[in-house]
């Protein structure tokens, strides 16, 4: 298996498939790079070098005690991009991974980037605050934390069987395999890492990071996302990022890497190809 070493010694696992201009994929909570496998394979088969890493504390990366917050996640991503000496990168983030993308740009700039993509992503700010009144109440995230402490395995089952893939909507037909894959990846994460990541994805304010975007940016979001509501996530990010293109998946849930995997793969490929 392939790893890069972070500043504090943590081992960050990554998969590096194909050849061509690089596309780097950042995954959601509590998942791993496996959640990108459909898009990673598709991009690699279509002439691009598709790279996906496991965030620290997730998947096959080190379950560190410290560093379970966005600044460190972004610095780990910078370590990966620098170690592989990647240039003209299309940087793609799903859900919490969208936070990594935003914070990476906020802390490390866009010198190595050609494009950015946010998919069902948590920026600008999920948490309801005085200056973000349309956000999600903290009770929701406290409930996730309580569920994690009480029965983490069942929490992941409930998320996969319900809101994550929209399987709680009339007519939904999400396979048992897709839901099992979510559960399997979730339990690969460290207990403390996944617990602390709830604060990282919900309470980190990415608004100033989004103001630093100066590369072509595509925002993709389902308008029936029950995890990161469209109004809080994609719509607000697209309005804040200068020149961003917003693509709305009508009726789509949060987990569109699986539920809309071919549509998402096609849209990513078209966007990547828009750069010579």
mmCIF file of N, CA, C and O in Angstrom, residues 110-209:
data_model
loop_
_atom_site.group_PDB
_atom_site.id
_atom_site.type_symbol
_atom_site.label_atom_id
_atom_site.label_comp_id
_atom_site.label_asym_id
_atom_site.label_seq_id
_atom_site.Cartn_x
_atom_site.Cartn_y
_atom_site.Cartn_z
ATOM 1 N N UNK A 110 -3.691 28.388 -4.572
ATOM 2 C CA UNK A 110 -4.080 27.615 -5.757
ATOM 3 C C UNK A 110 -2.927 27.468 -6.751
ATOM 4 O O UNK A 110 -3.163 27.176 -7.924
ATOM 5 N N UNK A 111 -1.699 27.658 -6.288
ATOM 6 C CA UNK A 111 -0.551 27.603 -7.207
ATOM 7 C C UNK A 111 -0.459 26.250 -7.915
ATOM 8 O O UNK A 111 0.001 26.183 -9.062
ATOM 9 N N UNK A 112 -0.873 25.185 -7.246
ATOM 10 C CA UNK A 112 -0.803 23.845 -7.853
ATOM 11 C C UNK A 112 -2.133 23.411 -8.467
ATOM 12 O O UNK A 112 -2.244 22.281 -8.928
ATOM 13 N N UNK A 113 -3.142 24.267 -8.438
ATOM 14 C CA UNK A 113 -4.480 23.872 -8.884
ATOM 15 C C UNK A 113 -4.842 24.497 -10.221
ATOM 16 O O UNK A 113 -4.416 25.614 -10.541
ATOM 17 N N UNK A 114 -5.647 23.750 -10.984
ATOM 18 C CA UNK A 114 -6.251 24.281 -12.201
ATOM 19 C C UNK A 114 -7.738 24.524 -11.998
ATOM 20 O O UNK A 114 -8.320 25.434 -12.607
ATOM 21 N N UNK A 115 -8.369 23.697 -11.157
ATOM 22 C CA UNK A 115 -9.818 23.740 -10.963
ATOM 23 C C UNK A 115 -10.150 23.220 -9.564
ATOM 24 O O UNK A 115 -9.336 22.523 -8.940
ATOM 25 N N UNK A 116 -11.367 23.533 -9.135
ATOM 26 C CA UNK A 116 -11.885 22.967 -7.889
ATOM 27 C C UNK A 116 -13.337 22.538 -8.097
ATOM 28 O O UNK A 116 -14.064 23.136 -8.894
ATOM 29 N N UNK A 117 -13.718 21.486 -7.363
ATOM 30 C CA UNK A 117 -15.100 20.988 -7.423
ATOM 31 C C UNK A 117 -15.575 20.688 -6.011
ATOM 32 O O UNK A 117 -14.863 20.040 -5.230
ATOM 33 N N UNK A 118 -16.763 21.150 -5.677
ATOM 34 C CA UNK A 118 -17.401 20.844 -4.403
ATOM 35 C C UNK A 118 -18.657 20.024 -4.682
ATOM 36 O O UNK A 118 -19.536 20.469 -5.418
ATOM 37 N N UNK A 119 -18.743 18.830 -4.082
ATOM 38 C CA UNK A 119 -19.854 17.907 -4.307
ATOM 39 C C UNK A 119 -20.555 17.640 -2.977
ATOM 40 O O UNK A 119 -19.922 17.156 -2.029
ATOM 41 N N UNK A 120 -21.833 17.985 -2.877
ATOM 42 C CA UNK A 120 -22.588 17.791 -1.623
ATOM 43 C C UNK A 120 -21.771 18.303 -0.431
ATOM 44 O O UNK A 120 -21.769 17.680 0.644
ATOM 45 N N UNK A 121 -21.107 19.404 -0.587
ATOM 46 C CA UNK A 121 -20.040 19.802 0.328
ATOM 47 C C UNK A 121 -20.534 20.649 1.505
ATOM 48 O O UNK A 121 -21.538 21.350 1.414
ATOM 49 N N UNK A 122 -19.787 20.569 2.612
ATOM 50 C CA UNK A 122 -20.185 21.231 3.854
ATOM 51 C C UNK A 122 -19.978 22.745 3.872
ATOM 52 O O UNK A 122 -20.660 23.424 4.648
ATOM 53 N N UNK A 123 -19.057 23.337 3.116
ATOM 54 C CA UNK A 123 -18.964 24.801 3.136
ATOM 55 C C UNK A 123 -20.233 25.447 2.605
ATOM 56 O O UNK A 123 -20.978 24.812 1.863
ATOM 57 N N UNK A 124 -20.467 26.719 2.962
ATOM 58 C CA UNK A 124 -19.624 27.637 3.734
ATOM 59 C C UNK A 124 -19.609 27.360 5.242
ATOM 60 O O UNK A 124 -18.580 27.427 5.877
ATOM 61 N N UNK A 125 -20.757 27.014 5.851
ATOM 62 C CA UNK A 125 -20.833 26.729 7.279
ATOM 63 C C UNK A 125 -22.136 26.002 7.542
ATOM 64 O O UNK A 125 -23.225 26.539 7.293
ATOM 65 N N UNK A 126 -22.027 24.778 8.069
ATOM 66 C CA UNK A 126 -23.243 24.003 8.315
ATOM 67 C C UNK A 126 -23.989 24.457 9.556
ATOM 68 O O UNK A 126 -25.213 24.481 9.588
ATOM 69 N N UNK A 127 -23.255 24.791 10.613
ATOM 70 C CA UNK A 127 -23.864 25.028 11.919
ATOM 71 C C UNK A 127 -24.682 26.324 11.953
ATOM 72 O O UNK A 127 -24.247 27.356 11.441
ATOM 73 N N UNK A 128 -25.834 26.255 12.576
ATOM 74 C CA UNK A 128 -26.657 27.449 12.787
ATOM 75 C C UNK A 128 -26.014 28.341 13.848
ATOM 76 O O UNK A 128 -25.745 27.898 14.969
ATOM 77 N N UNK A 129 -25.750 29.590 13.469
ATOM 78 C CA UNK A 129 -25.167 30.564 14.389
ATOM 79 C C UNK A 129 -25.909 31.888 14.205
ATOM 80 O O UNK A 129 -26.766 32.019 13.320
ATOM 81 N N UNK A 130 -25.548 32.876 15.022
ATOM 82 C CA UNK A 130 -26.219 34.173 14.913
ATOM 83 C C UNK A 130 -26.048 34.785 13.531
ATOM 84 O O UNK A 130 -26.956 35.452 13.022
ATOM 85 N N UNK A 131 -24.863 34.586 12.932
ATOM 86 C CA UNK A 131 -24.657 35.137 11.592
ATOM 87 C C UNK A 131 -24.820 34.082 10.496
ATOM 88 O O UNK A 131 -24.456 34.325 9.353
ATOM 89 N N UNK A 132 -25.365 32.931 10.863
ATOM 90 C CA UNK A 132 -25.697 31.891 9.881
ATOM 91 C C UNK A 132 -27.020 31.248 10.307
ATOM 92 O O UNK A 132 -27.109 30.057 10.610
ATOM 93 N N UNK A 133 -28.083 32.070 10.350
ATOM 94 C CA UNK A 133 -29.348 31.600 10.943
ATOM 95 C C UNK A 133 -30.008 30.475 10.167
ATOM 96 O O UNK A 133 -30.830 29.746 10.724
ATOM 97 N N UNK A 134 -29.664 30.307 8.901
ATOM 98 C CA UNK A 134 -30.271 29.237 8.120
ATOM 99 C C UNK A 134 -29.568 27.904 8.257
ATOM 100 O O UNK A 134 -29.957 26.928 7.602
ATOM 101 N N UNK A 135 -28.548 27.847 9.112
ATOM 102 C CA UNK A 135 -27.771 26.624 9.279
ATOM 103 C C UNK A 135 -28.513 25.545 10.050
ATOM 104 O O UNK A 135 -29.669 25.696 10.456
ATOM 105 N N UNK A 136 -27.838 24.438 10.245
ATOM 106 C CA UNK A 136 -28.418 23.269 10.915
ATOM 107 C C UNK A 136 -28.226 23.415 12.427
ATOM 108 O O UNK A 136 -27.118 23.693 12.890
ATOM 109 N N UNK A 137 -29.289 23.257 13.225
ATOM 110 C CA UNK A 137 -29.159 23.403 14.689
ATOM 111 C C UNK A 137 -28.156 22.435 15.282
ATOM 112 O O UNK A 137 -28.018 21.291 14.819
ATOM 113 N N UNK A 138 -27.503 22.871 16.348
ATOM 114 C CA UNK A 138 -26.454 22.046 16.964
ATOM 115 C C UNK A 138 -27.019 20.754 17.533
ATOM 116 O O UNK A 138 -26.291 19.754 17.658
ATOM 117 N N UNK A 139 -28.327 20.732 17.852
ATOM 118 C CA UNK A 139 -28.928 19.500 18.363
ATOM 119 C C UNK A 139 -28.734 18.329 17.405
ATOM 120 O O UNK A 139 -28.605 17.169 17.836
ATOM 121 N N UNK A 140 -28.739 18.617 16.113
ATOM 122 C CA UNK A 140 -28.557 17.558 15.115
ATOM 123 C C UNK A 140 -27.180 16.919 15.267
ATOM 124 O O UNK A 140 -27.040 15.690 15.268
ATOM 125 N N UNK A 141 -26.167 17.759 15.428
ATOM 126 C CA UNK A 141 -24.802 17.236 15.533
ATOM 127 C C UNK A 141 -24.548 16.609 16.910
ATOM 128 O O UNK A 141 -23.812 15.630 17.018
ATOM 129 N N UNK A 142 -25.179 17.167 17.926
ATOM 130 C CA UNK A 142 -25.092 16.524 19.243
ATOM 131 C C UNK A 142 -25.718 15.132 19.209
ATOM 132 O O UNK A 142 -25.237 14.200 19.874
ATOM 133 N N UNK A 143 -26.790 14.988 18.435
ATOM 134 C CA UNK A 143 -27.413 13.679 18.286
ATOM 135 C C UNK A 143 -26.489 12.679 17.600
ATOM 136 O O UNK A 143 -26.448 11.499 17.976
ATOM 137 N N UNK A 144 -25.755 13.144 16.599
ATOM 138 C CA UNK A 144 -24.791 12.261 15.923
ATOM 139 C C UNK A 144 -23.696 11.852 16.897
ATOM 140 O O UNK A 144 -23.305 10.676 16.958
ATOM 141 N N UNK A 145 -23.215 12.819 17.679
ATOM 142 C CA UNK A 145 -22.173 12.491 18.666
ATOM 143 C C UNK A 145 -22.697 11.496 19.705
ATOM 144 O O UNK A 145 -21.995 10.533 20.072
ATOM 145 N N UNK A 146 -23.913 11.712 20.174
ATOM 146 C CA UNK A 146 -24.487 10.789 21.162
ATOM 147 C C UNK A 146 -24.654 9.395 20.559
ATOM 148 O O UNK A 146 -24.374 8.376 21.215
ATOM 149 N N UNK A 147 -25.104 9.332 19.311
ATOM 150 C CA UNK A 147 -25.255 8.046 18.654
ATOM 151 C C UNK A 147 -23.932 7.337 18.465
ATOM 152 O O UNK A 147 -23.843 6.111 18.585
ATOM 153 N N UNK A 148 -22.890 8.115 18.208
ATOM 154 C CA UNK A 148 -21.563 7.529 18.036
ATOM 155 C C UNK A 148 -21.076 6.901 19.325
ATOM 156 O O UNK A 148 -20.497 5.805 19.319
ATOM 157 N N UNK A 149 -21.316 7.560 20.450
ATOM 158 C CA UNK A 149 -20.880 7.020 21.735
ATOM 159 C C UNK A 149 -21.740 5.834 22.170
ATOM 160 O O UNK A 149 -21.242 4.880 22.778
ATOM 161 N N UNK A 150 -23.030 5.884 21.851
ATOM 162 C CA UNK A 150 -23.941 4.826 22.318
ATOM 163 C C UNK A 150 -23.799 3.545 21.494
ATOM 164 O O UNK A 150 -23.757 2.443 22.059
ATOM 165 N N UNK A 151 -23.744 3.677 20.161
ATOM 166 C CA UNK A 151 -23.723 2.491 19.288
ATOM 167 C C UNK A 151 -23.303 2.956 17.899
ATOM 168 O O UNK A 151 -24.139 3.195 17.027
ATOM 169 N N UNK A 152 -21.994 3.070 17.718
ATOM 170 C CA UNK A 152 -21.477 3.642 16.483
ATOM 171 C C UNK A 152 -21.861 2.813 15.263
ATOM 172 O O UNK A 152 -22.206 3.361 14.212
ATOM 173 N N UNK A 153 -21.827 1.519 15.397
ATOM 174 C CA UNK A 153 -22.182 0.659 14.275
ATOM 175 C C UNK A 153 -23.621 0.894 13.825
ATOM 176 O O UNK A 153 -23.907 1.021 12.633
ATOM 177 N N UNK A 154 -24.542 0.982 14.799
ATOM 178 C CA UNK A 154 -25.946 1.193 14.440
ATOM 179 C C UNK A 154 -26.168 2.593 13.872
ATOM 180 O O UNK A 154 -27.010 2.790 12.974
ATOM 181 N N UNK A 155 -25.425 3.587 14.379
ATOM 182 C CA UNK A 155 -25.515 4.946 13.821
ATOM 183 C C UNK A 155 -25.220 4.920 12.324
ATOM 184 O O UNK A 155 -25.957 5.511 11.524
ATOM 185 N N UNK A 156 -24.166 4.223 11.937
ATOM 186 C CA UNK A 156 -23.809 4.180 10.523
ATOM 187 C C UNK A 156 -24.846 3.399 9.724
ATOM 188 O O UNK A 156 -25.138 3.737 8.576
ATOM 189 N N UNK A 157 -25.390 2.330 10.323
ATOM 190 C CA UNK A 157 -26.490 1.614 9.666
ATOM 191 C C UNK A 157 -27.668 2.562 9.414
ATOM 192 O O UNK A 157 -28.250 2.592 8.329
ATOM 193 N N UNK A 158 -28.025 3.318 10.441
ATOM 194 C CA UNK A 158 -29.201 4.188 10.336
ATOM 195 C C UNK A 158 -28.988 5.291 9.299
ATOM 196 O O UNK A 158 -29.919 5.654 8.561
ATOM 197 N N UNK A 159 -27.782 5.832 9.253
ATOM 198 C CA UNK A 159 -27.506 6.875 8.267
ATOM 199 C C UNK A 159 -27.585 6.315 6.846
ATOM 200 O O UNK A 159 -28.154 6.942 5.943
ATOM 201 N N UNK A 160 -26.999 5.130 6.657
ATOM 202 C CA UNK A 160 -26.990 4.529 5.325
ATOM 203 C C UNK A 160 -28.384 4.086 4.897
ATOM 204 O O UNK A 160 -28.745 4.181 3.718
ATOM 205 N N UNK A 161 -29.164 3.598 5.850
ATOM 206 C CA UNK A 161 -30.519 3.127 5.525
ATOM 207 C C UNK A 161 -31.503 4.287 5.362
ATOM 208 O O UNK A 161 -32.615 4.088 4.860
ATOM 209 N N UNK A 162 -31.121 5.475 5.812
ATOM 210 C CA UNK A 162 -32.033 6.609 5.799
ATOM 211 C C UNK A 162 -31.551 7.783 4.985
ATOM 212 O O UNK A 162 -31.493 7.722 3.752
ATOM 213 N N UNK A 163 -31.152 8.864 5.665
ATOM 214 C CA UNK A 163 -30.954 10.133 4.953
ATOM 215 C C UNK A 163 -29.754 10.204 4.026
ATOM 216 O O UNK A 163 -29.796 10.977 3.059
ATOM 217 N N UNK A 164 -28.694 9.451 4.303
ATOM 218 C CA UNK A 164 -27.474 9.655 3.517
ATOM 219 C C UNK A 164 -27.728 9.403 2.031
ATOM 220 O O UNK A 164 -27.323 10.186 1.175
ATOM 221 N N UNK A 165 -28.417 8.283 1.741
ATOM 222 C CA UNK A 165 -28.713 7.946 0.343
ATOM 223 C C UNK A 165 -30.169 8.239 -0.023
ATOM 224 O O UNK A 165 -30.620 7.856 -1.097
ATOM 225 N N UNK A 166 -30.902 8.883 0.884
ATOM 226 C CA UNK A 166 -32.301 9.172 0.604
ATOM 227 C C UNK A 166 -33.171 7.937 0.582
ATOM 228 O O UNK A 166 -34.252 7.931 -0.021
ATOM 229 N N UNK A 167 -32.725 6.884 1.289
ATOM 230 C CA UNK A 167 -33.489 5.637 1.269
ATOM 231 C C UNK A 167 -34.759 5.720 2.097
ATOM 232 O O UNK A 167 -35.565 4.790 2.089
ATOM 233 N N UNK A 168 -34.946 6.823 2.789
ATOM 234 C CA UNK A 168 -36.169 7.045 3.564
ATOM 235 C C UNK A 168 -37.222 7.796 2.750
ATOM 236 O O UNK A 168 -38.253 8.182 3.297
ATOM 237 N N UNK A 169 -36.973 8.039 1.488
ATOM 238 C CA UNK A 169 -37.942 8.741 0.635
ATOM 239 C C UNK A 169 -38.812 7.723 -0.103
ATOM 240 O O UNK A 169 -38.349 6.629 -0.452
ATOM 241 N N UNK A 170 -40.070 8.066 -0.380
ATOM 242 C CA UNK A 170 -40.940 7.138 -1.125
ATOM 243 C C UNK A 170 -40.318 6.767 -2.464
ATOM 244 O O UNK A 170 -39.823 7.631 -3.190
ATOM 245 N N UNK A 171 -40.338 5.489 -2.765
ATOM 246 C CA UNK A 171 -39.837 5.017 -4.050
ATOM 247 C C UNK A 171 -38.346 4.818 -4.118
ATOM 248 O O UNK A 171 -37.817 4.397 -5.159
ATOM 249 N N UNK A 172 -37.620 5.125 -3.039
ATOM 250 C CA UNK A 172 -36.162 4.962 -3.050
ATOM 251 C C UNK A 172 -35.799 3.488 -3.182
ATOM 252 O O UNK A 172 -36.495 2.616 -2.661
ATOM 253 N N UNK A 173 -34.717 3.227 -3.877
ATOM 254 C CA UNK A 173 -34.274 1.843 -4.092
ATOM 255 C C UNK A 173 -32.748 1.815 -4.066
ATOM 256 O O UNK A 173 -32.091 1.694 -5.099
ATOM 257 N N UNK A 174 -32.189 1.936 -2.879
ATOM 258 C CA UNK A 174 -30.745 1.927 -2.696
ATOM 259 C C UNK A 174 -30.338 0.523 -2.279
ATOM 260 O O UNK A 174 -30.858 -0.016 -1.300
ATOM 261 N N UNK A 175 -29.402 -0.076 -2.991
ATOM 262 C CA UNK A 175 -29.088 -1.481 -2.759
ATOM 263 C C UNK A 175 -28.499 -1.716 -1.368
ATOM 264 O O UNK A 175 -27.894 -0.816 -0.760
ATOM 265 N N UNK A 176 -28.662 -2.944 -0.902
ATOM 266 C CA UNK A 176 -28.056 -3.327 0.373
ATOM 267 C C UNK A 176 -26.539 -3.211 0.280
ATOM 268 O O UNK A 176 -25.864 -2.857 1.255
ATOM 269 N N UNK A 177 -25.996 -3.503 -0.894
ATOM 270 C CA UNK A 177 -24.550 -3.411 -1.065
ATOM 271 C C UNK A 177 -24.017 -2.010 -0.849
ATOM 272 O O UNK A 177 -22.983 -1.822 -0.193
ATOM 273 N N UNK A 178 -24.703 -1.020 -1.399
ATOM 274 C CA UNK A 178 -24.268 0.372 -1.210
ATOM 275 C C UNK A 178 -24.325 0.739 0.267
ATOM 276 O O UNK A 178 -23.409 1.356 0.817
ATOM 277 N N UNK A 179 -25.405 0.330 0.938
ATOM 278 C CA UNK A 179 -25.544 0.674 2.360
ATOM 279 C C UNK A 179 -24.508 -0.060 3.204
ATOM 280 O O UNK A 179 -23.952 0.501 4.152
ATOM 281 N N UNK A 180 -24.213 -1.305 2.844
ATOM 282 C CA UNK A 180 -23.191 -2.061 3.571
ATOM 283 C C UNK A 180 -21.808 -1.447 3.389
ATOM 284 O O UNK A 180 -20.991 -1.454 4.317
ATOM 285 N N UNK A 181 -21.545 -0.931 2.185
ATOM 286 C CA UNK A 181 -20.240 -0.321 1.933
ATOM 287 C C UNK A 181 -20.049 0.919 2.814
ATOM 288 O O UNK A 181 -18.946 1.174 3.320
ATOM 289 N N UNK A 182 -21.119 1.695 3.013
ATOM 290 C CA UNK A 182 -21.042 2.854 3.909
ATOM 291 C C UNK A 182 -20.698 2.396 5.328
ATOM 292 O O UNK A 182 -19.817 2.957 5.987
ATOM 293 N N UNK A 183 -21.392 1.365 5.795
ATOM 294 C CA UNK A 183 -21.168 0.845 7.158
ATOM 295 C C UNK A 183 -19.743 0.334 7.305
ATOM 296 O O UNK A 183 -19.060 0.617 8.294
ATOM 297 N N UNK A 184 -19.277 -0.434 6.320
ATOM 298 C CA UNK A 184 -17.921 -0.992 6.372
ATOM 299 C C UNK A 184 -16.871 0.112 6.436
ATOM 300 O O UNK A 184 -15.968 0.080 7.282
ATOM 301 N N UNK A 185 -17.000 1.106 5.579
ATOM 302 C CA UNK A 185 -16.032 2.188 5.577
ATOM 303 C C UNK A 185 -16.098 2.981 6.886
ATOM 304 O O UNK A 185 -15.073 3.386 7.431
ATOM 305 N N UNK A 186 -17.318 3.202 7.367
ATOM 306 C CA UNK A 186 -17.461 3.960 8.607
ATOM 307 C C UNK A 186 -16.734 3.301 9.772
ATOM 308 O O UNK A 186 -16.042 3.962 10.550
ATOM 309 N N UNK A 187 -16.878 1.980 9.874
ATOM 310 C CA UNK A 187 -16.246 1.286 10.994
ATOM 311 C C UNK A 187 -14.740 1.138 10.820
ATOM 312 O O UNK A 187 -14.047 0.767 11.776
ATOM 313 N N UNK A 188 -14.216 1.429 9.649
ATOM 314 C CA UNK A 188 -12.759 1.491 9.476
ATOM 315 C C UNK A 188 -12.181 2.719 10.160
ATOM 316 O O UNK A 188 -10.989 2.744 10.488
ATOM 317 N N UNK A 189 -12.976 3.747 10.334
ATOM 318 C CA UNK A 189 -12.462 4.979 10.945
ATOM 319 C C UNK A 189 -12.228 4.762 12.433
ATOM 320 O O UNK A 189 -12.826 3.883 13.056
ATOM 321 N N UNK A 190 -11.342 5.577 12.993
ATOM 322 C CA UNK A 190 -11.114 5.535 14.426
ATOM 323 C C UNK A 190 -12.288 6.145 15.181
ATOM 324 O O UNK A 190 -12.900 7.110 14.722
ATOM 325 N N UNK A 191 -12.592 5.592 16.336
ATOM 326 C CA UNK A 191 -13.746 6.087 17.101
ATOM 327 C C UNK A 191 -13.570 7.568 17.465
ATOM 328 O O UNK A 191 -14.433 8.400 17.218
ATOM 329 N N UNK A 192 -12.406 7.894 18.062
ATOM 330 C CA UNK A 192 -12.162 9.301 18.426
ATOM 331 C C UNK A 192 -12.091 10.184 17.178
ATOM 332 O O UNK A 192 -12.639 11.298 17.151
ATOM 333 N N UNK A 193 -11.439 9.673 16.127
ATOM 334 C CA UNK A 193 -11.270 10.463 14.914
ATOM 335 C C UNK A 193 -12.617 10.834 14.304
ATOM 336 O O UNK A 193 -12.862 11.996 13.953
ATOM 337 N N UNK A 194 -13.492 9.844 14.177
ATOM 338 C CA UNK A 194 -14.799 10.102 13.579
ATOM 339 C C UNK A 194 -15.646 11.001 14.486
ATOM 340 O O UNK A 194 -16.396 11.857 14.011
ATOM 341 N N UNK A 195 -15.508 10.795 15.805
ATOM 342 C CA UNK A 195 -16.274 11.612 16.753
ATOM 343 C C UNK A 195 -15.871 13.082 16.635
ATOM 344 O O UNK A 195 -16.720 13.973 16.537
ATOM 345 N N UNK A 196 -14.565 13.342 16.633
ATOM 346 C CA UNK A 196 -14.106 14.735 16.567
ATOM 347 C C UNK A 196 -14.345 15.352 15.192
ATOM 348 O O UNK A 196 -14.500 16.578 15.068
ATOM 349 N N UNK A 197 -14.386 14.519 14.181
ATOM 350 C CA UNK A 197 -14.624 15.030 12.832
ATOM 351 C C UNK A 197 -16.021 15.629 12.697
ATOM 352 O O UNK A 197 -16.258 16.468 11.830
ATOM 353 N N UNK A 198 -16.954 15.221 13.560
ATOM 354 C CA UNK A 198 -18.300 15.804 13.516
ATOM 355 C C UNK A 198 -18.213 17.319 13.736
ATOM 356 O O UNK A 198 -18.862 18.115 13.033
ATOM 357 N N UNK A 199 -17.396 17.739 14.691
ATOM 358 C CA UNK A 199 -17.205 19.174 14.908
ATOM 359 C C UNK A 199 -16.481 19.814 13.733
ATOM 360 O O UNK A 199 -16.801 20.936 13.323
ATOM 361 N N UNK A 200 -15.520 19.093 13.168
ATOM 362 C CA UNK A 200 -14.754 19.656 12.052
ATOM 363 C C UNK A 200 -15.648 19.960 10.861
ATOM 364 O O UNK A 200 -15.547 21.027 10.250
ATOM 365 N N UNK A 201 -16.556 19.020 10.535
ATOM 366 C CA UNK A 201 -17.370 19.274 9.340
ATOM 367 C C UNK A 201 -18.561 20.180 9.618
ATOM 368 O O UNK A 201 -19.057 20.850 8.717
ATOM 369 N N UNK A 202 -19.008 20.225 10.876
ATOM 370 C CA UNK A 202 -20.226 20.999 11.145
ATOM 371 C C UNK A 202 -19.950 22.422 11.603
ATOM 372 O O UNK A 202 -20.727 23.335 11.288
ATOM 373 N N UNK A 203 -18.866 22.641 12.333
ATOM 374 C CA UNK A 203 -18.669 23.942 12.986
ATOM 375 C C UNK A 203 -17.539 24.772 12.391
ATOM 376 O O UNK A 203 -17.322 25.907 12.824
ATOM 377 N N UNK A 204 -16.813 24.228 11.423
ATOM 378 C CA UNK A 204 -15.755 25.019 10.794
ATOM 379 C C UNK A 204 -16.375 26.029 9.836
ATOM 380 O O UNK A 204 -17.219 25.684 9.005
ATOM 381 N N UNK A 205 -15.951 27.263 9.964
ATOM 382 C CA UNK A 205 -16.447 28.355 9.117
ATOM 383 C C UNK A 205 -15.506 28.496 7.915
ATOM 384 O O UNK A 205 -14.352 28.901 8.071
ATOM 385 N N UNK A 206 -15.997 28.155 6.732
ATOM 386 C CA UNK A 206 -15.168 28.175 5.521
ATOM 387 C C UNK A 206 -15.396 29.422 4.683
ATOM 388 O O UNK A 206 -14.923 29.475 3.536
ATOM 389 N N UNK A 207 -16.116 30.402 5.194
ATOM 390 C CA UNK A 207 -16.489 31.533 4.339
ATOM 391 C C UNK A 207 -15.277 32.289 3.806
ATOM 392 O O UNK A 207 -15.230 32.654 2.632
ATOM 393 N N UNK A 208 -14.294 32.529 4.650
ATOM 394 C CA UNK A 208 -13.101 33.234 4.151
ATOM 395 C C UNK A 208 -12.288 32.356 3.206
ATOM 396 O O UNK A 208 -11.621 32.870 2.291
ATOM 397 N N UNK A 209 -12.328 31.035 3.397
ATOM 398 C CA UNK A 209 -11.646 30.132 2.465
ATOM 399 C C UNK A 209 -12.274 30.226 1.073
ATOM 400 O O UNK A 209 -11.567 30.246 0.063
#
